[in-house]
Short mmCIF file of C-alpha atoms in Angstrom, two decimals:
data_model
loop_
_atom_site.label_atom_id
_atom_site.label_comp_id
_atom_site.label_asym_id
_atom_site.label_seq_id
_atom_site.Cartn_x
_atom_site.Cartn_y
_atom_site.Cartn_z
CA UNK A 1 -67.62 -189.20 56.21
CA UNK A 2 -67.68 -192.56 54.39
CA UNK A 3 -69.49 -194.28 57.21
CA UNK A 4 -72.33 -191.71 56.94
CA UNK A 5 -72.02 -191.57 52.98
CA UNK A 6 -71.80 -188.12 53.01
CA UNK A 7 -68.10 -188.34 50.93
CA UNK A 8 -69.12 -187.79 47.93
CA UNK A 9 -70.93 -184.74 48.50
CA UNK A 10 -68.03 -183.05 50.66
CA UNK A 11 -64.79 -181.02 50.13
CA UNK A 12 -62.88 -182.08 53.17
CA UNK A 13 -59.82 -179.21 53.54
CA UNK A 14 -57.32 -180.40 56.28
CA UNK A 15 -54.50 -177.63 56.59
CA UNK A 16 -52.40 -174.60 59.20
CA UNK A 17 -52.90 -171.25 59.05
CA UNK A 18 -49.35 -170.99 59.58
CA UNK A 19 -46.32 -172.81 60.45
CA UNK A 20 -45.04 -174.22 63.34
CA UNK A 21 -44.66 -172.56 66.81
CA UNK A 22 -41.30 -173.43 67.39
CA UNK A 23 -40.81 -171.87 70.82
CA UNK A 24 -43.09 -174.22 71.96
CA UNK A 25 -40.42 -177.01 71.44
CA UNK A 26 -41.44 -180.22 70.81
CA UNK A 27 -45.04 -179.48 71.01
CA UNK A 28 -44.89 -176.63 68.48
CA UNK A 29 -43.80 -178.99 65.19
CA UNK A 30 -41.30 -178.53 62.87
CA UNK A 31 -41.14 -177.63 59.20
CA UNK A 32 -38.33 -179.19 58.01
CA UNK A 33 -36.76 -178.62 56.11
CA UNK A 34 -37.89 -174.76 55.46
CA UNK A 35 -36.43 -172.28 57.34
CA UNK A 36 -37.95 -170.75 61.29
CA UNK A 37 -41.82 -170.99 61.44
CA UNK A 38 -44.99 -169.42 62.98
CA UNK A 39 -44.51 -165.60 63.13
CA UNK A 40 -41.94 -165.11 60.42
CA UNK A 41 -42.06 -164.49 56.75
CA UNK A 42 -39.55 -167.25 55.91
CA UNK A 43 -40.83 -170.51 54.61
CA UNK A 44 -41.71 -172.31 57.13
CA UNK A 45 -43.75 -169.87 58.37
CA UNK A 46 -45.93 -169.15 55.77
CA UNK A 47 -45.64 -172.32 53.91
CA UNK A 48 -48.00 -175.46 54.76
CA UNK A 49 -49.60 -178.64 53.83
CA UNK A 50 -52.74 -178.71 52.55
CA UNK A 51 -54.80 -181.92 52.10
CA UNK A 52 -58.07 -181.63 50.23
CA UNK A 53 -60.29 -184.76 49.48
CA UNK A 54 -63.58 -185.34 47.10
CA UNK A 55 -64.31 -188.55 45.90
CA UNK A 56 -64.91 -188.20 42.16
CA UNK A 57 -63.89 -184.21 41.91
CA UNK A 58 -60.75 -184.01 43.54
CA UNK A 59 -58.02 -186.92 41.72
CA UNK A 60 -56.31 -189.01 44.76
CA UNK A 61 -52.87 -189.78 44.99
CA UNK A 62 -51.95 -186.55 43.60
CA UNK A 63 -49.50 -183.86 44.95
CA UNK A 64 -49.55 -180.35 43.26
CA UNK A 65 -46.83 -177.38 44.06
CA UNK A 66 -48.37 -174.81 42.81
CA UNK A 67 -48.42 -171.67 44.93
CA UNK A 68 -52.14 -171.00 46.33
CA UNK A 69 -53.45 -169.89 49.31
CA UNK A 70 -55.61 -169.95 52.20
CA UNK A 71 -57.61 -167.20 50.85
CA UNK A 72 -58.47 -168.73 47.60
CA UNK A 73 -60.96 -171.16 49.40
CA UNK A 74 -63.96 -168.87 49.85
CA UNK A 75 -63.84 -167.89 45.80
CA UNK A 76 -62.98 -171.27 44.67
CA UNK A 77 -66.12 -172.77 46.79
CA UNK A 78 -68.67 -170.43 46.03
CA UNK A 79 -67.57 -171.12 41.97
CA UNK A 80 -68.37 -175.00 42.74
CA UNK A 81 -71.49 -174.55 44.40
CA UNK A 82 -72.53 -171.01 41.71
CA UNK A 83 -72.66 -168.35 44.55
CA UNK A 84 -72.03 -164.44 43.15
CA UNK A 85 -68.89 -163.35 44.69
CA UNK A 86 -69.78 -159.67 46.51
CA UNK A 87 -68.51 -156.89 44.05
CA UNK A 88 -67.94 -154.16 46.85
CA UNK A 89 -65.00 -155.01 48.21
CA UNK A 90 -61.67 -156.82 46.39
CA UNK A 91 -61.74 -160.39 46.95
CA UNK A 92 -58.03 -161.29 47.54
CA UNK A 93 -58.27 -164.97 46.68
CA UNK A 94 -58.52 -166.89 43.25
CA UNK A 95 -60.46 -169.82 42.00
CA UNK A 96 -58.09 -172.66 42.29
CA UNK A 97 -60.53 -175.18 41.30
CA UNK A 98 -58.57 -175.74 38.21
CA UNK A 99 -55.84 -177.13 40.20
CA UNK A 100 -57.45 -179.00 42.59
CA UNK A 101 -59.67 -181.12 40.23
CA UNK A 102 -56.89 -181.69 38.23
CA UNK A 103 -57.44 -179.91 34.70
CA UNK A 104 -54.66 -180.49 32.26
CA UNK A 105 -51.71 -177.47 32.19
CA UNK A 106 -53.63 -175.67 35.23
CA UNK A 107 -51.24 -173.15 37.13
CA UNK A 108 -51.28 -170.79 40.07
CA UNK A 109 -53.15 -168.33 39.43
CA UNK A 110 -51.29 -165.85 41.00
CA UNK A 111 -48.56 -163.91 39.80
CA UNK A 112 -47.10 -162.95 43.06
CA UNK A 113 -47.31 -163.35 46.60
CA UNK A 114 -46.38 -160.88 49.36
CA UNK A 115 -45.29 -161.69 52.94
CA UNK A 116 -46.55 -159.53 55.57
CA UNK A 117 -45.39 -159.65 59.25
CA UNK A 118 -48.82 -158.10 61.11
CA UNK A 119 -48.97 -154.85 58.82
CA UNK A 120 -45.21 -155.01 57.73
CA UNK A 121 -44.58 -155.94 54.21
CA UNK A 122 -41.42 -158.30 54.17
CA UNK A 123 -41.05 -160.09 51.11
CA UNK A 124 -42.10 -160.79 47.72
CA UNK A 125 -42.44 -164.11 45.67
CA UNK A 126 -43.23 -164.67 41.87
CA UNK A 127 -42.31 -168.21 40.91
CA UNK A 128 -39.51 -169.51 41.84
CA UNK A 129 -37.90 -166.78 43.25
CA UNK A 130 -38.12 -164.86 46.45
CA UNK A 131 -37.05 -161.18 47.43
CA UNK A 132 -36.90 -160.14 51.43
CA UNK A 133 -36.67 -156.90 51.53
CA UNK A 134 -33.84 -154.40 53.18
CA UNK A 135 -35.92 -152.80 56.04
CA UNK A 136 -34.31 -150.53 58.60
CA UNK A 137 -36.60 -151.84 61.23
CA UNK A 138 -37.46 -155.13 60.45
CA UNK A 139 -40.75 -156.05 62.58
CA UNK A 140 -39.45 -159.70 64.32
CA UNK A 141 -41.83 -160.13 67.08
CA UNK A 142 -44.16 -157.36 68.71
CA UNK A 143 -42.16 -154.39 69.94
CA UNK A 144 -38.91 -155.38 68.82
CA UNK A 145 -36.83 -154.78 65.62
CA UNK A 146 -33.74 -155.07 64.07
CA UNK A 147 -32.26 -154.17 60.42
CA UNK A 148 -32.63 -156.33 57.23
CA UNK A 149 -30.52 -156.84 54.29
CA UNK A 150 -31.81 -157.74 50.65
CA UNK A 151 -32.11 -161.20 50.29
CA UNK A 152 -32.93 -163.33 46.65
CA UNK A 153 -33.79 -166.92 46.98
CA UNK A 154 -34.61 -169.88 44.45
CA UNK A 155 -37.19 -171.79 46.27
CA UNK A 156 -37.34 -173.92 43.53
CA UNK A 157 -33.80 -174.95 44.17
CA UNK A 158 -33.21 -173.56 47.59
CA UNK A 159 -36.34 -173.61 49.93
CA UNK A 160 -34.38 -173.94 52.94
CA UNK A 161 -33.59 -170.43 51.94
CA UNK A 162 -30.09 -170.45 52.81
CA UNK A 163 -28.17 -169.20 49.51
CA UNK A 164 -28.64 -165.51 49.28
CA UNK A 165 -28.38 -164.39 45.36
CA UNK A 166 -28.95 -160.86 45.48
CA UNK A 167 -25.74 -160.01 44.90
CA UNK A 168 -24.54 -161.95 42.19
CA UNK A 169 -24.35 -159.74 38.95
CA UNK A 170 -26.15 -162.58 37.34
CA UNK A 171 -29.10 -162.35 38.98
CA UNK A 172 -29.64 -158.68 39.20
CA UNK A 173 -32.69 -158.51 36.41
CA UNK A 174 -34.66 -161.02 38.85
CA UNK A 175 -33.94 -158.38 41.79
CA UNK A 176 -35.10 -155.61 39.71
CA UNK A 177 -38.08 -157.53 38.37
CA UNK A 178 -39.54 -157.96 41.68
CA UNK A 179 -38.32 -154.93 43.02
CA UNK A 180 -40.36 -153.48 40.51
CA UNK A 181 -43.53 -155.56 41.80
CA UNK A 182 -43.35 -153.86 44.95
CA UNK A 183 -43.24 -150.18 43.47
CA UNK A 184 -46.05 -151.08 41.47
CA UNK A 185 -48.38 -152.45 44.34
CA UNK A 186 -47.56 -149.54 46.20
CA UNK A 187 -48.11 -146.82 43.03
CA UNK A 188 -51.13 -148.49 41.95
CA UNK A 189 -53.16 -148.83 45.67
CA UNK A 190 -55.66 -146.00 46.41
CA UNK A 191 -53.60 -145.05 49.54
CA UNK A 192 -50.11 -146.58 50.19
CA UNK A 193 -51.08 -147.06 54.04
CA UNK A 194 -53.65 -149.99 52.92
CA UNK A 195 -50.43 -151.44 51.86
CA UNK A 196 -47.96 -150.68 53.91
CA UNK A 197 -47.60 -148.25 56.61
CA UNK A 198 -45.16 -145.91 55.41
CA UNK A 199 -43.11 -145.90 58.38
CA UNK A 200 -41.76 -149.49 57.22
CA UNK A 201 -41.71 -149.10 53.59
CA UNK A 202 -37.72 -149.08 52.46
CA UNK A 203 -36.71 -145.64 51.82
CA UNK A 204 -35.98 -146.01 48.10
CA UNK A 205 -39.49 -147.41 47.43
CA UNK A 206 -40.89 -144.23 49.19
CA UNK A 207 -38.47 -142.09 47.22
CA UNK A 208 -39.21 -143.70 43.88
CA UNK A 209 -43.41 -144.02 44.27
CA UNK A 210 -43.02 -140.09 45.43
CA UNK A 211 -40.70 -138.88 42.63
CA UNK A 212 -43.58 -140.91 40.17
CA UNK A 213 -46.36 -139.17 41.54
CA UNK A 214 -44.67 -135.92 41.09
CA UNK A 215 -44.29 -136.53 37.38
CA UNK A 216 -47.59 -137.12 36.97
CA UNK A 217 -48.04 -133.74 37.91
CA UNK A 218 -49.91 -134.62 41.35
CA UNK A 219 -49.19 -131.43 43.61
CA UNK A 220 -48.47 -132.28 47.55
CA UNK A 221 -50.41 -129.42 49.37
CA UNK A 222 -48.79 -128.54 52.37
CA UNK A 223 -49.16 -129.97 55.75
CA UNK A 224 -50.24 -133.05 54.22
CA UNK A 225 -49.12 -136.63 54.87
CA UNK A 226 -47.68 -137.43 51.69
CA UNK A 227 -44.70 -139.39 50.84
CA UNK A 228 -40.91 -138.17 51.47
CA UNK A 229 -39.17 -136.27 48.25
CA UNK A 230 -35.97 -136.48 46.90
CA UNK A 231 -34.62 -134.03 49.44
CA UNK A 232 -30.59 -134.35 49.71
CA UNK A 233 -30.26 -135.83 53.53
CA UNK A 234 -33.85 -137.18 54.39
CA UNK A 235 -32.81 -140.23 55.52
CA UNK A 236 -36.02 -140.72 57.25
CA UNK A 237 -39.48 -141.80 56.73
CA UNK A 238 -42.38 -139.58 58.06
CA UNK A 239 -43.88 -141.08 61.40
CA UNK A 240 -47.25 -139.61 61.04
CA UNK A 241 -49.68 -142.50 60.21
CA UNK A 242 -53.35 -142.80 59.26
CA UNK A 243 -55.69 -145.45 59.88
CA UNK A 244 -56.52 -148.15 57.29
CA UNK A 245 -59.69 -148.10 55.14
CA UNK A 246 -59.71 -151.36 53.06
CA UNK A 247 -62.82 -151.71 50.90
#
């Protein structure tokens, strides 16, 4: 790009869409030191380097933590170059631009972050801290899963993810806080399958988002596919599942 001059007039992005593939071995790559990589929701296999170079836009020499992601490139490139963003659909990504050319106090401009594995919703991040969720049948690789526990982590402190908090007393309001995140995604969305099918969605999320709809006075007509009530013994979600319609 410097040989042909064309530098200064280009954002060059060099980054993964994921983490390593480590059951490739060697040839996969490693992320050390987070924790597992491609095809997990830990760490290492969501979190990568990203290198981004613009002569005289983009500061060199400069590393920046703040949490962004892949998506935020389309809105943060049409802002630089004054392309209308399409209003029909929601538009997932931020302008990060802030960030990357270095503007004084600039932050993340996200408040949270949630890890998906295919269409399974795993964890949840705001800041520093990190929630996996329990799941009964955590997705691990196609076709096969196995139960999760609650799991609170200070990446901050801890992004090997290896100290689980959850249970300490003292961190409680941090489990609740983003606990709360989760029932709020899922109350707020249009329909809950957009977010997560409700055959992996933790029972007490299903129970709680149901028993708020009900106050509202929204009436479940019968034979519909509508979240489980607070029924003494269902200890099960409903398997019946309807395709996704994401605007």
């Amino acid at each position: 790009m410097d040989e042909l001059g064309l530098a200064e007039k280009t954002l060059f992005v060099f980054l993964s869409d994921n983490g390593p593939w480590l059951r490739k071995g060697t040839h996969g790559g490693l992320a050390t030191p987070l924790r597992e990589g491609k095809g997990t929701t830990w760490e290492g296999g969501h979190r990568v380097p990203a290198i981004m170079r613009w002569p005289g836009k983009i500061p060199a020499n400069v590393t920046n933590e703040a949490m962004t992601t892949i998506m935020d490139l389309y809105p943060t490139i049409a802002g630089v170059v004054g392309a209308d963003l399409p209003e029909d659909r929601v538009i997932d990504g931020k302008d990060i631009w802030p960030i990357l050319s270095g503007q004084k106090g600039a932050k993340s401009p996200h408040d949270a972050f949630y890890y998906y594995y295919m269409t399974q919703l795993h964890a949840v991040r705001a800041g520093k801290w990190k929630l996996h969720l329990s799941l009964e049948q955590k997705l691990v690789r196609p076709g096969r899963r196995r139960p999760s526990k609650v799991a609170l982590y200070d990446l901050e402190n801890d992004p090997h993810e290896r100290q689980n908090l959850a249970a300490q007393s003292a961190h409680k309001p941090v489990v609740d806080e983003l606990r709360q995140r989760l029932l709020n995604l899922l109350f707020t969305a249009d329909d809950v399958d957009l977010i997560a099918p409700r055959w992996v969605i933790p029972q007490y999320v299903c129970t709680e988002v149901a028993g708020r709809r009900g106050s509202e006075g929204e009436k479940e007509k019968e034979g519909a596919d509508t979240l489980p009530s607070k029924k003494e013994g269902a200890d099960t979600l409903p398997s019946k599942r309807r395709r996704s319609r994401r605007k």
